[in-house]
XYZ file of C-alpha atoms in Angstrom:
556
model
C 45.535 25.015 43.033
C 46.526 26.719 39.769
C 46.100 30.485 39.624
C 45.059 32.012 36.288
C 45.928 35.633 35.449
C 45.218 37.636 32.304
C 45.303 41.255 31.164
C 43.612 41.353 27.729
C 40.373 40.097 26.201
C 42.228 37.419 24.216
C 44.066 36.316 27.326
C 40.842 36.207 29.312
C 39.220 34.030 26.642
C 42.068 31.525 26.769
C 42.082 31.731 30.567
C 38.386 30.898 30.706
C 38.855 27.957 28.336
C 41.498 26.525 30.645
C 39.359 27.137 33.717
C 36.468 25.299 32.069
C 38.743 22.406 31.091
C 40.143 22.052 34.617
C 37.230 22.638 36.999
C 38.179 22.492 40.652
C 41.898 22.801 39.865
C 42.030 26.478 38.927
C 41.236 29.873 40.424
C 40.753 32.956 38.262
C 42.315 36.168 39.611
C 40.564 39.297 38.370
C 41.577 42.937 38.779
C 44.892 44.698 38.194
C 47.496 42.174 37.150
C 50.040 43.324 39.742
C 47.676 42.655 42.622
C 46.456 39.444 41.010
C 50.000 38.158 40.529
C 50.986 38.850 44.135
C 47.844 37.172 45.489
C 48.166 34.122 43.236
C 51.881 33.748 43.987
C 51.114 33.597 47.705
C 48.048 31.361 47.478
C 48.644 28.877 44.655
C 51.038 26.023 43.954
C 51.233 26.952 40.265
C 50.379 29.916 38.023
C 49.412 30.257 34.382
C 49.852 33.851 33.224
C 48.323 34.927 29.929
C 50.852 37.749 29.682
C 54.157 38.559 28.037
C 57.103 36.825 29.680
C 58.823 40.142 30.331
C 55.798 41.468 32.194
C 55.614 38.341 34.328
C 59.333 38.551 35.133
C 58.947 42.123 36.351
C 55.841 41.267 38.392
C 57.224 38.168 40.087
C 60.926 38.986 40.511
C 60.429 40.798 43.854
C 58.439 37.821 45.164
C 60.981 35.088 44.480
C 62.271 33.173 47.468
C 63.569 29.625 47.048
C 63.198 27.361 44.039
C 62.090 24.531 46.292
C 59.145 26.605 47.551
C 58.272 29.043 44.744
C 55.295 28.053 42.569
C 55.789 26.848 39.027
C 54.863 29.529 36.494
C 53.810 29.114 32.870
C 53.295 31.991 30.410
C 50.907 31.773 27.448
C 51.371 34.371 24.697
C 48.614 36.620 23.358
C 48.083 34.424 20.305
C 47.882 31.247 22.350
C 50.668 29.658 20.331
C 53.146 28.834 23.093
C 53.037 27.716 26.742
C 56.416 28.636 28.237
C 57.688 27.162 31.488
C 59.110 30.341 33.009
C 59.742 29.489 36.647
C 60.074 26.274 38.638
C 60.470 23.916 35.713
C 61.361 21.005 37.961
C 60.600 21.879 41.556
C 57.421 23.785 40.757
C 56.254 21.367 38.069
C 56.141 24.084 35.397
C 57.501 21.803 32.679
C 54.683 19.316 33.081
C 52.206 22.168 33.510
C 53.363 23.708 30.213
C 52.757 20.379 28.465
C 49.313 20.065 30.034
C 48.380 23.650 29.128
C 49.629 23.085 25.598
C 47.547 19.950 25.226
C 44.428 21.686 26.553
C 44.758 24.901 24.537
C 46.499 23.623 21.433
C 49.673 25.566 22.246
C 53.237 24.345 21.812
C 54.883 23.686 25.197
C 58.311 25.270 25.657
C 60.595 23.941 28.395
C 63.936 25.564 29.001
C 65.517 23.452 31.729
C 68.523 21.764 30.171
C 67.648 18.167 31.030
C 64.051 18.398 29.818
C 65.030 20.102 26.588
C 67.206 17.100 25.607
C 64.910 14.423 27.009
C 66.800 13.611 30.213
C 64.859 13.209 33.446
C 66.047 15.651 36.084
C 67.723 13.926 39.014
C 65.591 16.074 41.304
C 62.334 15.066 39.569
C 62.425 11.285 39.985
C 60.084 11.285 42.948
C 62.845 10.184 45.327
C 64.521 12.191 48.107
C 67.954 13.255 46.934
C 71.191 14.638 48.333
C 74.408 15.858 46.812
C 75.603 17.728 43.739
C 72.550 17.587 41.490
C 73.739 20.462 39.273
C 77.251 19.036 38.888
C 76.174 15.507 38.019
C 73.361 16.735 35.761
C 75.850 18.869 33.862
C 78.083 15.808 33.448
C 75.146 13.848 31.992
C 74.376 16.703 29.598
C 78.015 16.944 28.525
C 78.251 13.210 27.868
C 80.734 12.651 30.691
C 80.808 9.080 32.069
C 78.448 8.927 35.045
C 78.258 5.679 36.991
C 75.015 4.336 38.413
C 75.496 2.426 41.651
C 72.218 0.763 42.585
C 72.714 -0.682 46.033
C 68.953 -1.251 46.144
C 67.177 -2.321 42.916
C 64.553 0.264 42.009
C 62.596 1.028 38.798
C 64.277 4.266 37.704
C 63.617 6.022 34.385
C 66.421 5.835 31.804
C 69.697 7.582 32.562
C 72.706 7.542 30.193
C 75.046 6.060 32.784
C 78.237 4.015 32.455
C 79.698 1.124 34.457
C 82.358 3.512 35.750
C 82.823 7.262 35.807
C 84.177 10.279 37.616
C 80.612 11.182 38.581
C 78.134 8.939 40.371
C 74.422 8.514 40.883
C 74.017 6.230 43.872
C 70.722 4.605 44.772
C 71.033 3.755 48.450
C 69.103 3.631 51.703
C 72.284 3.739 53.792
C 73.176 6.776 55.882
C 76.166 7.907 53.823
C 77.396 11.380 52.915
C 77.541 12.196 49.169
C 80.866 12.994 47.595
C 81.622 16.169 45.633
C 80.629 14.545 42.327
C 77.854 12.368 43.601
C 74.073 12.386 43.921
C 72.356 10.106 46.403
C 68.854 8.934 45.548
C 66.856 7.568 48.481
C 64.452 4.773 47.484
C 61.503 4.145 49.861
C 62.838 0.696 50.679
C 62.601 0.570 54.486
C 59.583 -0.486 56.519
C 59.626 0.100 60.252
C 57.385 -2.077 62.361
C 56.374 -0.556 65.697
C 54.509 -1.608 68.797
C 53.790 0.408 71.906
C 52.080 0.213 75.245
C 49.060 2.418 75.773
C 50.119 6.009 76.322
C 53.680 5.594 75.042
C 54.945 9.134 74.324
C 55.856 10.059 70.773
C 59.360 11.066 71.883
C 59.995 7.515 73.058
C 58.578 5.867 69.924
C 60.370 8.257 67.588
C 63.604 8.070 69.554
C 63.554 4.265 69.398
C 62.968 4.289 65.638
C 65.595 6.926 64.900
C 68.122 5.202 67.138
C 67.552 1.853 65.389
C 68.060 3.449 61.997
C 71.133 5.354 63.114
C 72.839 2.335 64.660
C 72.107 0.245 61.561
C 73.523 2.963 59.303
C 70.200 3.531 57.515
C 68.746 6.784 56.222
C 65.387 7.995 57.611
C 64.716 9.408 54.128
C 64.275 5.843 52.845
C 61.560 4.926 55.338
C 58.431 4.154 53.319
C 55.966 3.479 56.130
C 55.409 2.624 59.756
C 53.488 -0.604 60.308
C 51.669 -1.910 63.362
C 48.647 -3.913 64.506
C 45.053 -2.699 64.014
C 44.640 -2.304 67.759
C 47.317 0.417 67.750
C 45.987 2.300 64.732
C 45.016 5.294 66.892
C 47.745 5.087 69.497
C 48.823 8.757 69.767
C 52.552 8.104 70.096
C 52.655 5.863 67.029
C 50.417 8.151 64.957
C 52.525 11.191 65.814
C 55.772 9.340 65.067
C 54.528 8.539 61.562
C 53.499 12.156 61.059
C 56.893 13.478 62.142
C 58.676 11.041 59.843
C 56.327 12.083 57.047
C 55.267 8.522 56.197
C 51.939 6.672 56.238
C 50.921 4.398 59.093
C 49.680 1.009 57.877
C 48.027 -1.544 60.127
C 47.308 -5.270 60.009
C 45.026 -7.579 61.937
C 46.393 -9.681 64.754
C 45.527 -12.783 62.729
C 47.648 -11.578 59.810
C 50.593 -10.819 62.083
C 50.285 -14.131 63.904
C 50.863 -15.928 60.609
C 54.313 -14.346 60.114
C 57.319 -16.326 61.310
C 59.588 -14.048 63.350
C 62.915 -14.590 65.152
C 61.791 -13.006 68.426
C 58.228 -13.976 69.385
C 56.884 -12.917 72.768
C 54.115 -14.045 75.077
C 53.154 -10.510 76.125
C 51.655 -9.362 72.792
C 50.172 -12.818 72.288
C 48.237 -12.518 75.543
C 47.243 -8.890 74.982
C 46.619 -8.752 71.235
C 46.497 -12.297 69.911
C 49.814 -12.247 68.057
C 53.289 -13.212 69.326
C 54.868 -10.323 67.431
C 53.883 -6.799 66.410
C 57.006 -4.902 65.340
C 58.851 -7.706 63.527
C 55.700 -9.256 62.054
C 54.315 -5.932 60.815
C 57.616 -5.067 59.145
C 57.984 -8.522 57.596
C 54.399 -9.117 56.554
C 54.927 -8.303 52.891
C 58.400 -9.818 52.716
C 61.901 -8.418 52.776
C 65.171 -8.668 54.685
C 65.123 -8.080 58.428
C 67.908 -5.536 58.967
C 67.096 -4.601 62.567
C 65.522 -7.297 64.753
C 63.154 -6.244 67.501
C 64.464 -3.497 69.739
C 62.745 -2.431 72.920
C 62.444 0.619 75.105
C 60.382 0.920 78.243
C 57.069 1.274 76.365
C 57.799 0.604 72.660
C 59.284 -1.885 70.216
C 60.522 -1.503 66.644
C 62.085 -3.531 63.825
C 63.328 -2.545 60.375
C 62.960 -4.463 57.106
C 64.365 -3.680 53.677
C 62.025 -4.521 50.839
C 63.368 -5.052 47.369
C 62.108 -2.553 44.830
C 59.251 -3.957 42.790
C 59.925 -3.874 39.100
C 57.353 -2.242 36.846
C 56.055 -3.614 33.569
C 53.987 -1.333 31.341
C 52.322 -3.165 28.454
C 51.859 -0.403 25.905
C 49.625 -0.288 22.846
C 51.090 1.959 20.145
C 47.915 2.256 18.102
C 47.629 1.475 14.381
C 50.727 3.419 13.353
C 49.944 7.119 13.024
C 51.783 9.214 15.600
C 48.691 11.258 16.445
C 46.874 8.043 17.392
C 49.550 7.207 19.969
C 47.979 8.189 23.291
C 49.693 10.662 25.652
C 49.693 7.954 28.319
C 51.566 5.605 26.008
C 54.122 8.296 25.186
C 54.633 8.978 28.906
C 55.259 5.280 29.586
C 57.824 5.146 26.784
C 59.680 8.067 28.377
C 59.483 6.456 31.794
C 60.851 3.031 30.829
C 64.534 2.267 31.287
C 64.125 -0.963 29.301
C 62.042 -1.253 26.105
C 61.090 -4.662 24.695
C 59.385 -5.009 21.342
C 59.207 -6.124 17.736
C 61.921 -4.367 15.755
C 59.532 -2.648 13.327
C 57.433 -1.287 16.203
C 60.547 -0.050 17.999
C 61.469 1.878 14.856
C 58.086 3.662 14.981
C 58.742 5.215 18.386
C 62.530 5.228 18.733
C 62.594 9.030 18.610
C 60.396 9.196 21.739
C 62.817 7.237 23.908
C 64.981 9.046 26.405
C 68.770 8.795 26.297
C 69.934 5.739 28.192
C 66.924 3.561 27.373
C 68.063 -0.032 26.824
C 66.263 -1.493 23.793
C 65.715 -5.239 23.453
C 64.204 -5.812 20.018
C 63.537 -8.974 18.053
C 61.893 -10.068 14.813
C 58.561 -11.561 13.853
C 57.335 -14.696 15.574
C 59.036 -14.184 18.949
C 56.048 -12.951 20.968
C 56.419 -15.380 23.867
C 60.167 -14.785 24.054
C 59.594 -11.014 24.217
C 57.005 -11.498 26.962
C 59.397 -13.633 29.009
C 62.208 -11.128 28.492
C 60.057 -8.190 29.611
C 58.875 -9.965 32.754
C 62.433 -11.090 33.595
C 63.731 -7.516 33.282
C 60.923 -6.236 35.526
C 61.806 -8.889 38.108
C 65.310 -7.427 38.210
C 63.747 -4.184 39.450
C 63.693 -2.254 36.180
C 60.974 -0.051 34.710
C 60.057 -1.929 31.536
C 57.813 -1.086 28.594
C 56.629 -3.962 26.410
C 55.178 -2.571 23.191
C 52.764 -3.858 20.587
C 50.631 -2.398 17.855
C 47.000 -1.412 18.309
C 45.832 -2.199 21.806
C 48.226 -4.327 23.845
C 45.364 -6.545 24.986
C 43.963 -7.289 21.500
C 45.969 -9.917 19.580
C 49.066 -8.366 21.114
C 51.540 -8.631 23.972
C 49.428 -8.228 27.100
C 48.156 -11.804 27.093
C 51.524 -13.634 26.914
C 53.115 -11.120 29.289
C 50.449 -11.420 31.970
C 50.546 -15.198 31.634
C 54.232 -14.975 32.643
C 53.932 -12.275 35.312
C 53.276 -13.130 38.947
C 52.480 -10.805 41.831
C 56.153 -9.970 42.441
C 56.064 -7.097 39.909
C 53.713 -4.204 39.213
C 51.919 -4.399 35.862
C 50.298 -1.445 34.104
C 48.185 -1.747 30.972
C 48.166 1.189 28.535
C 45.293 1.000 26.025
C 45.715 1.837 22.377
C 43.585 2.343 19.277
C 43.005 -1.064 17.686
C 43.189 -1.858 13.981
C 39.446 -2.621 14.006
C 38.660 0.818 15.421
C 41.048 2.610 13.076
C 39.619 0.763 10.072
C 36.070 1.339 11.295
C 36.667 5.078 11.443
C 37.929 5.026 7.861
C 34.945 2.997 6.634
C 32.265 5.018 8.438
C 30.382 3.352 11.289
C 30.392 -0.389 10.641
C 30.745 -1.187 14.354
C 27.661 0.761 15.420
C 26.115 -2.326 17.021
C 27.338 -5.675 18.333
C 30.557 -6.763 16.665
C 33.315 -9.316 17.043
C 36.958 -9.558 15.981
C 38.297 -12.910 14.773
C 41.845 -13.694 13.751
C 42.067 -16.082 10.799
C 45.631 -17.085 11.641
C 45.791 -20.728 12.703
C 49.343 -20.362 14.010
C 48.152 -20.504 17.642
C 44.515 -21.577 17.219
C 43.332 -24.697 15.329
C 41.239 -23.927 12.262
C 38.392 -26.001 13.635
C 38.078 -23.577 16.552
C 38.290 -20.524 14.270
C 35.640 -21.950 11.936
C 33.302 -22.640 14.858
C 33.635 -19.015 15.995
C 33.008 -17.646 12.487
C 29.927 -19.834 12.195
C 28.627 -18.632 15.579
C 29.087 -14.990 14.526
C 27.318 -15.690 11.249
C 24.368 -17.319 12.953
C 24.160 -14.519 15.540
C 24.136 -11.828 12.822
C 27.097 -9.976 14.342
C 29.392 -7.631 12.402
C 32.747 -9.384 11.976
C 36.207 -7.851 11.660
C 38.840 -10.273 10.406
C 42.430 -9.823 11.592
C 45.330 -11.627 9.858
C 43.009 -12.455 6.961
C 45.419 -13.764 4.346
C 49.133 -14.371 3.771
C 51.222 -16.025 1.071
C 51.238 -19.300 2.956
C 47.655 -19.023 4.204
C 45.360 -18.178 1.330
C 42.292 -20.389 1.816
C 41.021 -19.322 5.258
C 39.487 -16.010 4.179
C 37.430 -17.513 1.302
C 36.233 -20.224 3.672
C 35.207 -17.677 6.340
C 33.419 -15.510 3.774
C 31.549 -18.536 2.488
C 30.307 -19.307 5.988
C 29.035 -15.730 6.398
C 27.456 -15.857 2.926
C 25.297 -18.715 4.120
C 23.552 -16.317 6.507
C 23.805 -12.906 4.775
C 22.763 -11.453 1.465
C 25.311 -11.183 -1.364
C 24.993 -7.373 -1.226
C 26.032 -7.206 2.438
C 28.606 -4.349 2.702
C 32.225 -5.336 3.292
C 34.955 -2.850 4.164
C 38.593 -3.438 3.298
C 41.271 -1.195 4.846
C 44.982 -1.653 4.335
C 47.565 0.067 6.576
C 44.937 2.010 8.489
C 46.174 5.466 9.608
C 49.545 5.086 7.883
C 50.806 7.190 4.953
C 50.000 4.460 2.398
C 46.517 3.794 3.763
C 43.960 2.524 1.256
C 40.329 1.540 1.685
C 37.264 0.499 -0.220
C 33.711 -0.601 0.446
C 32.501 -3.573 -1.585
C 30.042 -6.417 -1.028
C 30.193 -9.967 0.207
C 29.642 -11.233 -3.340
C 32.174 -8.935 -5.005
C 35.116 -9.093 -2.570
C 38.160 -10.728 -4.186
C 40.195 -12.394 -1.406
C 43.305 -12.191 -3.584
C 43.369 -8.400 -2.994
C 43.767 -8.901 0.764
C 47.000 -9.400 2.722
C 48.246 -9.425 6.326
C 48.304 -5.627 6.490
C 44.571 -5.538 5.773
C 41.534 -5.506 8.045
C 38.286 -6.878 6.576
C 34.960 -5.872 8.156
C 31.809 -7.691 7.110
C 28.503 -6.045 8.007
C 25.439 -7.720 9.474
C 21.988 -7.922 7.860
C 21.206 -4.342 8.959
C 24.445 -2.757 7.689
C 23.951 -0.397 4.751
C 26.094 1.770 2.489
C 25.242 5.450 2.820
C 27.153 7.962 0.658
C 29.884 5.371 0.156
C 30.258 4.663 3.873
C 29.376 1.551 5.864
C 26.748 2.202 8.539
C 25.416 -0.317 11.043
C 22.413 1.133 12.910
C 22.466 1.133 16.704
C 19.638 -1.345 17.054
C 16.943 1.125 16.012
C 14.576 0.332 13.163
C 16.362 1.173 9.938
C 14.510 3.677 7.810
C 15.422 4.547 4.271
C 16.876 8.038 4.181
C 17.423 8.133 7.946
C 20.453 10.070 8.995
């Protein structure tokens, strides 16, 4: 819950706007600001104070306890120009809150934590348990000192400007080791503990067996991702309580699923009682991994421990048509998250300033789409967090298709939508896509012309608005006239046609002409051509395709 506090009419107006934008997430505190601040500080995870920073400092200073427990606090000035992360930038989430408040209210977010201000992810904000000298190693990263990354377990981390060797170390490990003076340990959730238990097994016995197995194997409990067992034990009190005390979820599988897992230590007892020769080992191994601790037994419980390799992450990101303000916030977040960026060199140049220090960039020239897709998938399979970029929407004549054709279920894939060239051009032209429409690429590099021509003819016969991608190049100058001739066989010569070049970019140009008057020689590969249907009209110089309603002259 986010507490909202204000003292003036202007502050209250901004407060109410934020409350309306975030229903269910916020609580407005009325009354004297001192009382409101104390109540909100005690009751909420985060605070947004529409007050001067000095006033908030004086109000909250006596309440401060520990940065790991104090709420994150953001201050918004009287003019609503800035959203300042004042307290708990990392631990309290104030940095992200300041960005969210800024986006909602149109204010500029101000973050003051050193790592965030220079684009570095905080070592304590990676979503992983950590130990060691976070401040010391973070300062070394900020100062450009060589910091080594030792990844004993592959895991998709965000970019860090690390070196092969260094006096400081970030170690990604699930082993029970003690950090050195210049070292930070990051604990990936790489361990799965399979458990079985007789009815009524006490939690102390189950938990003691699990902790003993981890301790003897030299493994850290902080890297346990989940406890796993059979469906029949889903409500066994000792197992449920053990998961709760470890702070991990309890996942269960059917006996049939477990029976299909080959294990080194099958047993007749669970086979007779539950229908599977193994519970602990099979539950831990079900989704693959390395068996680190074979089945161990106590009087009433069994356990086994498996290490799963970190799944790489591939984000296929659409950058939009080119303008920075048409790059979605989700796309920008994925660019900051990726430790490896793969893309066409000219697209990389568009967003290079958004990348965090330490991002490894793999760029290539035109015509290497399939190679880039293979490279991105291969990097994700190594356990990296990868962003594969393309213009427009990644799924429209872009990189999602070749990438997903290469990717199997051994990596996580995330699609990030973007504004397509057709949509950007349509917005410039007016509303040409107000009814059914289709996009057709006229490039026969990957598709035979016979197939393209058949699709153009089908769109012409169906009276669908058509947007042509890749309409004309120096070596391909006859396809557009041919496609227009096909459409002209089904549409009037005065059918509106929109031509937009470099949509949303500084040198954008556009015009609305007709099917009879369009000169294909004025079109190139940077142009999108939209041909209206029989209902499309030109109104005040703009293309308008009605939404299926009867068109009336003068209708708005």
